[in-house]
Amino acid sequence: MRRVVLALVAIVGSVTLGAQAPTAPAASGYLLPPKEIVDILDTAPPPTAELSPSRDVVVLLERAPFPSIAELAQPMHRLAGLRINPRTNGPHRLNNRYRNLTLKVVADGAERKVTLPATPAISWIGFSPDGRRLAFTNTRENGIELWIGDTATGQARAITPAQLNASLGTPCAWIGEGASLLCAFINAGRGPAPAAAEVPSGPNIQENRGRAAPAATVQDMLGSVHDEALFEYYATSQLAAVDAATGQRSPIGKPAIHSEFRPSPDGQYMLIERVKRPFSWLVPYRSFPSSVEIWDRRGALVKPLADLPLADNLARGAVLPGPRLWRWHPTQPATVAWTEALDGGDPKNKVPQRDKVMTWTAPFAVTPAELTRTELRVQSVTWTSAGAVWLTENDRDTKLTRTWVIDAPGAAPRKLSERSSEDSYANPGTPMRQARPSSTDALLQVGDSVYLAGVGSSPQGDRPFLDKVNIKTGAKERLFQTEEGSYEPVVGLLSDDGSKFITRYETRTDPPNLYVRGRESASRRPLSTYKDPAPAMKGVKAEMVTYQRKDGVQMRATIYTPPGWTPAQGRLPALLWAYPQEFTDAKLAGQVTGSQYRFTTPGWSTLHMLFLTQGYAVIDDPKMPIVGPGETANDTYVEQLVASAQAAVDKAVDMGVVDRDRVVAGGHSYGAFMTANLLAHSDIFRAGLARSGAYNRTLTPFGFQNEDRTFWEVPQLYSRMSPFNHADKIKEPILLIHGEADDNAGTYPIQSERFYRALKGHGATVRYVTLPHEAHGYVARESVMHTVAEMLNWANEWAKAAKPRTTTSQQ
């Protein structure tokens, strides 16, 4: 997790550090936290970066600050798992929203600002395969337009009107080397949007006749015939080739719901998926019936690849029996590859081989060829730049994952690695990629070697690395590893021999910035100059600690203390912020992950770290492992959860940092579920902060997290794990916060609403806050500020200022 350092003011023990109280709770209106927190949150986050395929320039992407609640209040249609803004025909909420683009020359650091519109809202960004151009989309009030920039000068302009259709995702892909793009446009002849009838013509009806269809608990599904019409209206697009120089459009095919469109590397074919009726009211559009086809450049059908049925009856972990994971072979002109199940798609079927991988080469006149078969389920198939197959398979139940290399069609697969997906220490890293024509990519292979960059988890914490791996022999050469006291992952290679690369370097006191460097630390040269957003917080101390749970499971946490604090000043109130994880192996659950040397970047994921500014210690991301073989881990969920929390607090108390009587538990989503269970089944904490949680597991009856058993198979487990069922046991004050438009599977807002009523009915101390227009993660500035203020108010009232409950020892 990326973190940012924060500013501190507080009263700690008898030492006054100048804390400022948050705005007092009000019946209505948005609250603000103390000014130092407001200033931190209003600071722009560090830029992200993309390296051009030619490796001569990097584009720095400066993200916009939190949007306003007015922006979130724009109209929204919730259709088939999508959230569409009818004014733009794109996503209601931009996950990445950039306001500045800067091209940095790798050789000398020279800077070129990219020409942008007056009020930019940039989202999708992609270099052309030859690196000469940069494409990006800009969202206006009335639509989405395509811009093209020259990487040599930074000059850019809109080459289409605001008519792109981004309702189903990225609206464009480069064709070939970059002379043109394949884009989805709004159907020009669609007319006005379907209007809802003022008077219903009849009821909305769903029916099932004896067919088992266990659907996951998901949100934003279709719910009426009018919803179906709206989905078809906004999702239907007209494909067209767009000349990157002139903007001239050449329509391809007919309007349809194009959920995927991928040009072949030579630009002569297209891989198309079209969604078709009948639609479902129970599953997202990705599970609707569809046709997968190969078209020529003009839009004529060359060959059908798959006719996929409605996928509303797949058990957890199951796949459709037909083709899936289709993609173009990146080093061939026009060869398509896909995976097919050999077990009917059901992981419970006992078969010697689960999947097969197929290829089909233009002009697609002969029978497709089988490339290989796998014992486990195929996770991914790609190729190296030299044409070798790189295949990863895994097993959901045992967590076994393997990577194979196939040098050429017909060659025997050669195992490169095998490990448990839970084994962080054995993670070999991720291969570095090379851009190829038509927005495809391959794994960079030089000679017999590929390059893998990884996190480098170890008993001492994460130390990112770059390895050169011989795929013939498996021999590894470590080219680079982060030095002690810093965190420095490799983000891109600049030379084929791995001697020069780009890293993102940070320490506890140095904010993350991009550097060009070689294998020696003295060679580091900055590409970005992101400033410390809170220089007064350089005194924050972080210590990664390990300890044991009472059952012997090794655990880890990072304990942060405010700047200037020493044990002589007295013990601190504390916030424990966590998210439980399931493991099949106790030894692997005890592995150390994370780094105490990361800078704390302000943002949504680090709001809990703002407690440091108010005189709290933070017990951050303590391991809360739920361990058990197969499907048994959750059988002792409550016992393991309480033991993990007790061990973390005991460690912080034993270190002389934390006041045992003033510890608050908190978490988001499954962390909120954890928080409610800890208050229901223990007396470790004085209060709880629970954001956007699910508290009644009978509302997710076909499984949740890694629990595959259904409610009807293990009703007692669902009951015991549901804090809703134990609302009468919760005596500590709990704050519930939930986005009113939560879009996450299982965490319907009704979860918090009903939990609040249960708690209130039993006389609990509880506050229930709902945030208008917010989804599972909160993004509006007003909502984020209010959330922090609520959390601080609650913790201050019920923990920080609380008197000791007993005279129990701190030891």
mmCIF file with all atom_site columns, N, CA and C in Angstrom, residues 655-690:
data_model
loop_
_atom_site.group_PDB
_atom_site.id
_atom_site.type_symbol
_atom_site.label_atom_id
_atom_site.label_alt_id
_atom_site.label_comp_id
_atom_site.label_asym_id
_atom_site.label_entity_id
_atom_site.label_seq_id
_atom_site.pdbx_PDB_ins_code
_atom_site.Cartn_x
_atom_site.Cartn_y
_atom_site.Cartn_z
_atom_site.occupancy
_atom_site.B_iso_or_equiv
_atom_site.pdbx_formal_charge
_atom_site.auth_seq_id
_atom_site.auth_comp_id
_atom_site.auth_asym_id
_atom_site.auth_atom_id
_atom_site.pdbx_PDB_model_num
ATOM 1   N N  . MET A 1 655 ? 5.591   -2.943  24.193 1.00 0.00 ? 655 MET A N  1
ATOM 2   C CA . MET A 1 655 ? 6.632   -2.035  23.703 1.00 0.00 ? 655 MET A CA 1
ATOM 3   C C  . MET A 1 655 ? 6.629   -0.705  24.443 1.00 0.00 ? 655 MET A C  1
ATOM 4   N N  . GLY A 1 656 ? 5.609   -0.488  25.291 1.00 0.00 ? 656 GLY A N  1
ATOM 5   C CA . GLY A 1 656 ? 5.509   0.769   26.018 1.00 0.00 ? 656 GLY A CA 1
ATOM 6   C C  . GLY A 1 656 ? 4.907   1.898   25.208 1.00 0.00 ? 656 GLY A C  1
ATOM 7   N N  . VAL A 1 657 ? 4.255   1.556   24.089 1.00 0.00 ? 657 VAL A N  1
ATOM 8   C CA . VAL A 1 657 ? 3.726   2.587   23.188 1.00 0.00 ? 657 VAL A CA 1
ATOM 9   C C  . VAL A 1 657 ? 2.258   2.888   23.466 1.00 0.00 ? 657 VAL A C  1
ATOM 10  N N  . VAL A 1 658 ? 1.465   1.851   23.672 1.00 0.00 ? 658 VAL A N  1
ATOM 11  C CA . VAL A 1 658 ? 0.009   1.984   23.638 1.00 0.00 ? 658 VAL A CA 1
ATOM 12  C C  . VAL A 1 658 ? -0.599  1.813   25.025 1.00 0.00 ? 658 VAL A C  1
ATOM 13  N N  . ASP A 1 659 ? -1.620  2.621   25.277 1.00 0.00 ? 659 ASP A N  1
ATOM 14  C CA . ASP A 1 659 ? -2.441  2.510   26.478 1.00 0.00 ? 659 ASP A CA 1
ATOM 15  C C  . ASP A 1 659 ? -3.527  1.474   26.196 1.00 0.00 ? 659 ASP A C  1
ATOM 16  N N  . ARG A 1 660 ? -3.458  0.348   26.869 1.00 0.00 ? 660 ARG A N  1
ATOM 17  C CA . ARG A 1 660 ? -4.386  -0.749  26.596 1.00 0.00 ? 660 ARG A CA 1
ATOM 18  C C  . ARG A 1 660 ? -5.847  -0.337  26.729 1.00 0.00 ? 660 ARG A C  1
ATOM 19  N N  . ASP A 1 661 ? -6.120  0.651   27.568 1.00 0.00 ? 661 ASP A N  1
ATOM 20  C CA . ASP A 1 661 ? -7.500  1.058   27.817 1.00 0.00 ? 661 ASP A CA 1
ATOM 21  C C  . ASP A 1 661 ? -8.022  2.069   26.798 1.00 0.00 ? 661 ASP A C  1
ATOM 22  N N  . ARG A 1 662 ? -7.199  2.440   25.809 1.00 0.00 ? 662 ARG A N  1
ATOM 23  C CA . ARG A 1 662 ? -7.644  3.460   24.868 1.00 0.00 ? 662 ARG A CA 1
ATOM 24  C C  . ARG A 1 662 ? -7.292  3.061   23.429 1.00 0.00 ? 662 ARG A C  1
ATOM 25  N N  . VAL A 1 663 ? -7.694  1.852   23.069 1.00 0.00 ? 663 VAL A N  1
ATOM 26  C CA . VAL A 1 663 ? -7.434  1.350   21.723 1.00 0.00 ? 663 VAL A CA 1
ATOM 27  C C  . VAL A 1 663 ? -8.759  1.238   20.968 1.00 0.00 ? 663 VAL A C  1
ATOM 28  N N  . VAL A 1 664 ? -8.765  1.744   19.730 1.00 0.00 ? 664 VAL A N  1
ATOM 29  C CA . VAL A 1 664 ? -9.931  1.712   18.851 1.00 0.00 ? 664 VAL A CA 1
ATOM 30  C C  . VAL A 1 664 ? -9.651  0.728   17.725 1.00 0.00 ? 664 VAL A C  1
ATOM 31  N N  . ALA A 1 665 ? -10.624 -0.091  17.382 1.00 0.00 ? 665 ALA A N  1
ATOM 32  C CA . ALA A 1 665 ? -10.514 -0.995  16.230 1.00 0.00 ? 665 ALA A CA 1
ATOM 33  C C  . ALA A 1 665 ? -11.205 -0.357  15.045 1.00 0.00 ? 665 ALA A C  1
ATOM 34  N N  . GLY A 1 666 ? -10.625 -0.540  13.854 1.00 0.00 ? 666 GLY A N  1
ATOM 35  C CA . GLY A 1 666 ? -11.257 0.035   12.675 1.00 0.00 ? 666 GLY A CA 1
ATOM 36  C C  . GLY A 1 666 ? -10.918 -0.720  11.413 1.00 0.00 ? 666 GLY A C  1
ATOM 37  N N  . GLY A 1 667 ? -11.778 -0.561  10.416 1.00 0.00 ? 667 GLY A N  1
ATOM 38  C CA . GLY A 1 667 ? -11.525 -1.193  9.132  1.00 0.00 ? 667 GLY A CA 1
ATOM 39  C C  . GLY A 1 667 ? -12.591 -0.835  8.128  1.00 0.00 ? 667 GLY A C  1
ATOM 40  N N  . HIS A 1 668 ? -12.288 -1.124  6.868  1.00 0.00 ? 668 HIS A N  1
ATOM 41  C CA . HIS A 1 668 ? -13.192 -0.840  5.751  1.00 0.00 ? 668 HIS A CA 1
ATOM 42  C C  . HIS A 1 668 ? -13.574 -2.154  5.089  1.00 0.00 ? 668 HIS A C  1
ATOM 43  N N  . SER A 1 669 ? -14.842 -2.297  4.705  1.00 0.00 ? 669 SER A N  1
ATOM 44  C CA . SER A 1 669 ? -15.336 -3.477  4.007  1.00 0.00 ? 669 SER A CA 1
ATOM 45  C C  . SER A 1 669 ? -15.186 -4.708  4.883  1.00 0.00 ? 669 SER A C  1
ATOM 46  N N  . TYR A 1 670 ? -14.358 -5.687  4.489  1.00 0.00 ? 670 TYR A N  1
ATOM 47  C CA . TYR A 1 670 ? -14.171 -6.866  5.335  1.00 0.00 ? 670 TYR A CA 1
ATOM 48  C C  . TYR A 1 670 ? -13.496 -6.486  6.655  1.00 0.00 ? 670 TYR A C  1
ATOM 49  N N  . GLY A 1 671 ? -12.775 -5.349  6.649  1.00 0.00 ? 671 GLY A N  1
ATOM 50  C CA . GLY A 1 671 ? -12.226 -4.819  7.889  1.00 0.00 ? 671 GLY A CA 1
ATOM 51  C C  . GLY A 1 671 ? -13.308 -4.285  8.814  1.00 0.00 ? 671 GLY A C  1
ATOM 52  N N  . ALA A 1 672 ? -14.392 -3.754  8.247  1.00 0.00 ? 672 ALA A N  1
ATOM 53  C CA . ALA A 1 672 ? -15.524 -3.316  9.066  1.00 0.00 ? 672 ALA A CA 1
ATOM 54  C C  . ALA A 1 672 ? -16.242 -4.515  9.674  1.00 0.00 ? 672 ALA A C  1
ATOM 55  N N  . PHE A 1 673 ? -16.395 -5.563  8.877  1.00 0.00 ? 673 PHE A N  1
ATOM 56  C CA . PHE A 1 673 ? -16.951 -6.830  9.359  1.00 0.00 ? 673 PHE A CA 1
ATOM 57  C C  . PHE A 1 673 ? -16.118 -7.346  10.531 1.00 0.00 ? 673 PHE A C  1
ATOM 58  N N  . MET A 1 674 ? -14.783 -7.275  10.378 1.00 0.00 ? 674 MET A N  1
ATOM 59  C CA . MET A 1 674 ? -13.861 -7.653  11.451 1.00 0.00 ? 674 MET A CA 1
ATOM 60  C C  . MET A 1 674 ? -14.110 -6.827  12.708 1.00 0.00 ? 674 MET A C  1
ATOM 61  N N  . THR A 1 675 ? -14.225 -5.503  12.524 1.00 0.00 ? 675 THR A N  1
ATOM 62  C CA . THR A 1 675 ? -14.396 -4.593  13.658 1.00 0.00 ? 675 THR A CA 1
ATOM 63  C C  . THR A 1 675 ? -15.637 -4.938  14.461 1.00 0.00 ? 675 THR A C  1
ATOM 64  N N  . ALA A 1 676 ? -16.751 -5.142  13.779 1.00 0.00 ? 676 ALA A N  1
ATOM 65  C CA . ALA A 1 676 ? -17.997 -5.468  14.473 1.00 0.00 ? 676 ALA A CA 1
ATOM 66  C C  . ALA A 1 676 ? -17.877 -6.796  15.219 1.00 0.00 ? 676 ALA A C  1
ATOM 67  N N  . ASN A 1 677 ? -17.209 -7.772  14.613 1.00 0.00 ? 677 ASN A N  1
ATOM 68  C CA . ASN A 1 677 ? -17.031 -9.061  15.293 1.00 0.00 ? 677 ASN A CA 1
ATOM 69  C C  . ASN A 1 677 ? -16.132 -8.943  16.510 1.00 0.00 ? 677 ASN A C  1
ATOM 70  N N  . LEU A 1 678 ? -15.097 -8.112  16.431 1.00 0.00 ? 678 LEU A N  1
ATOM 71  C CA . LEU A 1 678 ? -14.217 -7.929  17.586 1.00 0.00 ? 678 LEU A CA 1
ATOM 72  C C  . LEU A 1 678 ? -14.965 -7.295  18.756 1.00 0.00 ? 678 LEU A C  1
ATOM 73  N N  . LEU A 1 679 ? -15.848 -6.339  18.466 1.00 0.00 ? 679 LEU A N  1
ATOM 74  C CA . LEU A 1 679 ? -16.622 -5.723  19.551 1.00 0.00 ? 679 LEU A CA 1
ATOM 75  C C  . LEU A 1 679 ? -17.645 -6.704  20.121 1.00 0.00 ? 679 LEU A C  1
ATOM 76  N N  . ALA A 1 680 ? -18.162 -7.590  19.260 1.00 0.00 ? 680 ALA A N  1
ATOM 77  C CA . ALA A 1 680 ? -19.177 -8.540  19.719 1.00 0.00 ? 680 ALA A CA 1
ATOM 78  C C  . ALA A 1 680 ? -18.570 -9.671  20.555 1.00 0.00 ? 680 ALA A C  1
ATOM 79  N N  . HIS A 1 681 ? -17.324 -10.028 20.272 1.00 0.00 ? 681 HIS A N  1
ATOM 80  C CA . HIS A 1 681 ? -16.767 -11.246 20.882 1.00 0.00 ? 681 HIS A CA 1
ATOM 81  C C  . HIS A 1 681 ? -15.551 -11.003 21.764 1.00 0.00 ? 681 HIS A C  1
ATOM 82  N N  . SER A 1 682 ? -15.236 -9.731  22.046 1.00 0.00 ? 682 SER A N  1
ATOM 83  C CA . SER A 1 682 ? -14.115 -9.465  22.946 1.00 0.00 ? 682 SER A CA 1
ATOM 84  C C  . SER A 1 682 ? -14.317 -8.123  23.631 1.00 0.00 ? 682 SER A C  1
ATOM 85  N N  . ASP A 1 683 ? -13.464 -7.865  24.612 1.00 0.00 ? 683 ASP A N  1
ATOM 86  C CA . ASP A 1 683 ? -13.461 -6.577  25.309 1.00 0.00 ? 683 ASP A CA 1
ATOM 87  C C  . ASP A 1 683 ? -12.107 -5.889  25.150 1.00 0.00 ? 683 ASP A C  1
ATOM 88  N N  . ILE A 1 684 ? -11.454 -6.128  24.025 1.00 0.00 ? 684 ILE A N  1
ATOM 89  C CA . ILE A 1 684 ? -10.121 -5.581  23.800 1.00 0.00 ? 684 ILE A CA 1
ATOM 90  C C  . ILE A 1 684 ? -10.168 -4.075  23.517 1.00 0.00 ? 684 ILE A C  1
ATOM 91  N N  . PHE A 1 685 ? -11.239 -3.619  22.878 1.00 0.00 ? 685 PHE A N  1
ATOM 92  C CA . PHE A 1 685 ? -11.277 -2.258  22.346 1.00 0.00 ? 685 PHE A CA 1
ATOM 93  C C  . PHE A 1 685 ? -12.317 -1.402  23.044 1.00 0.00 ? 685 PHE A C  1
ATOM 94  N N  . ARG A 1 686 ? -12.040 -0.082  23.086 1.00 0.00 ? 686 ARG A N  1
ATOM 95  C CA . ARG A 1 686 ? -12.975 0.860   23.692 1.00 0.00 ? 686 ARG A CA 1
ATOM 96  C C  . ARG A 1 686 ? -14.050 1.297   22.728 1.00 0.00 ? 686 ARG A C  1
ATOM 97  N N  . ALA A 1 687 ? -13.766 1.234   21.418 1.00 0.00 ? 687 ALA A N  1
ATOM 98  C CA . ALA A 1 687 ? -14.737 1.690   20.417 1.00 0.00 ? 687 ALA A CA 1
ATOM 99  C C  . ALA A 1 687 ? -14.362 1.086   19.084 1.00 0.00 ? 687 ALA A C  1
ATOM 100 N N  . GLY A 1 688 ? -15.271 1.227   18.109 1.00 0.00 ? 688 GLY A N  1
ATOM 101 C CA . GLY A 1 688 ? -15.024 0.695   16.777 1.00 0.00 ? 688 GLY A CA 1
ATOM 102 C C  . GLY A 1 688 ? -15.408 1.675   15.689 1.00 0.00 ? 688 GLY A C  1
ATOM 103 N N  . LEU A 1 689 ? -14.660 1.630   14.573 1.00 0.00 ? 689 LEU A N  1
ATOM 104 C CA . LEU A 1 689 ? -14.935 2.436   13.383 1.00 0.00 ? 689 LEU A CA 1
ATOM 105 C C  . LEU A 1 689 ? -15.134 1.465   12.224 1.00 0.00 ? 689 LEU A C  1
ATOM 106 N N  . ALA A 1 690 ? -16.346 1.376   11.710 1.00 0.00 ? 690 ALA A N  1
ATOM 107 C CA . ALA A 1 690 ? -16.679 0.378   10.691 1.00 0.00 ? 690 ALA A CA 1
ATOM 108 C C  . ALA A 1 690 ? -17.237 1.075   9.452  1.00 0.00 ? 690 ALA A C  1
#
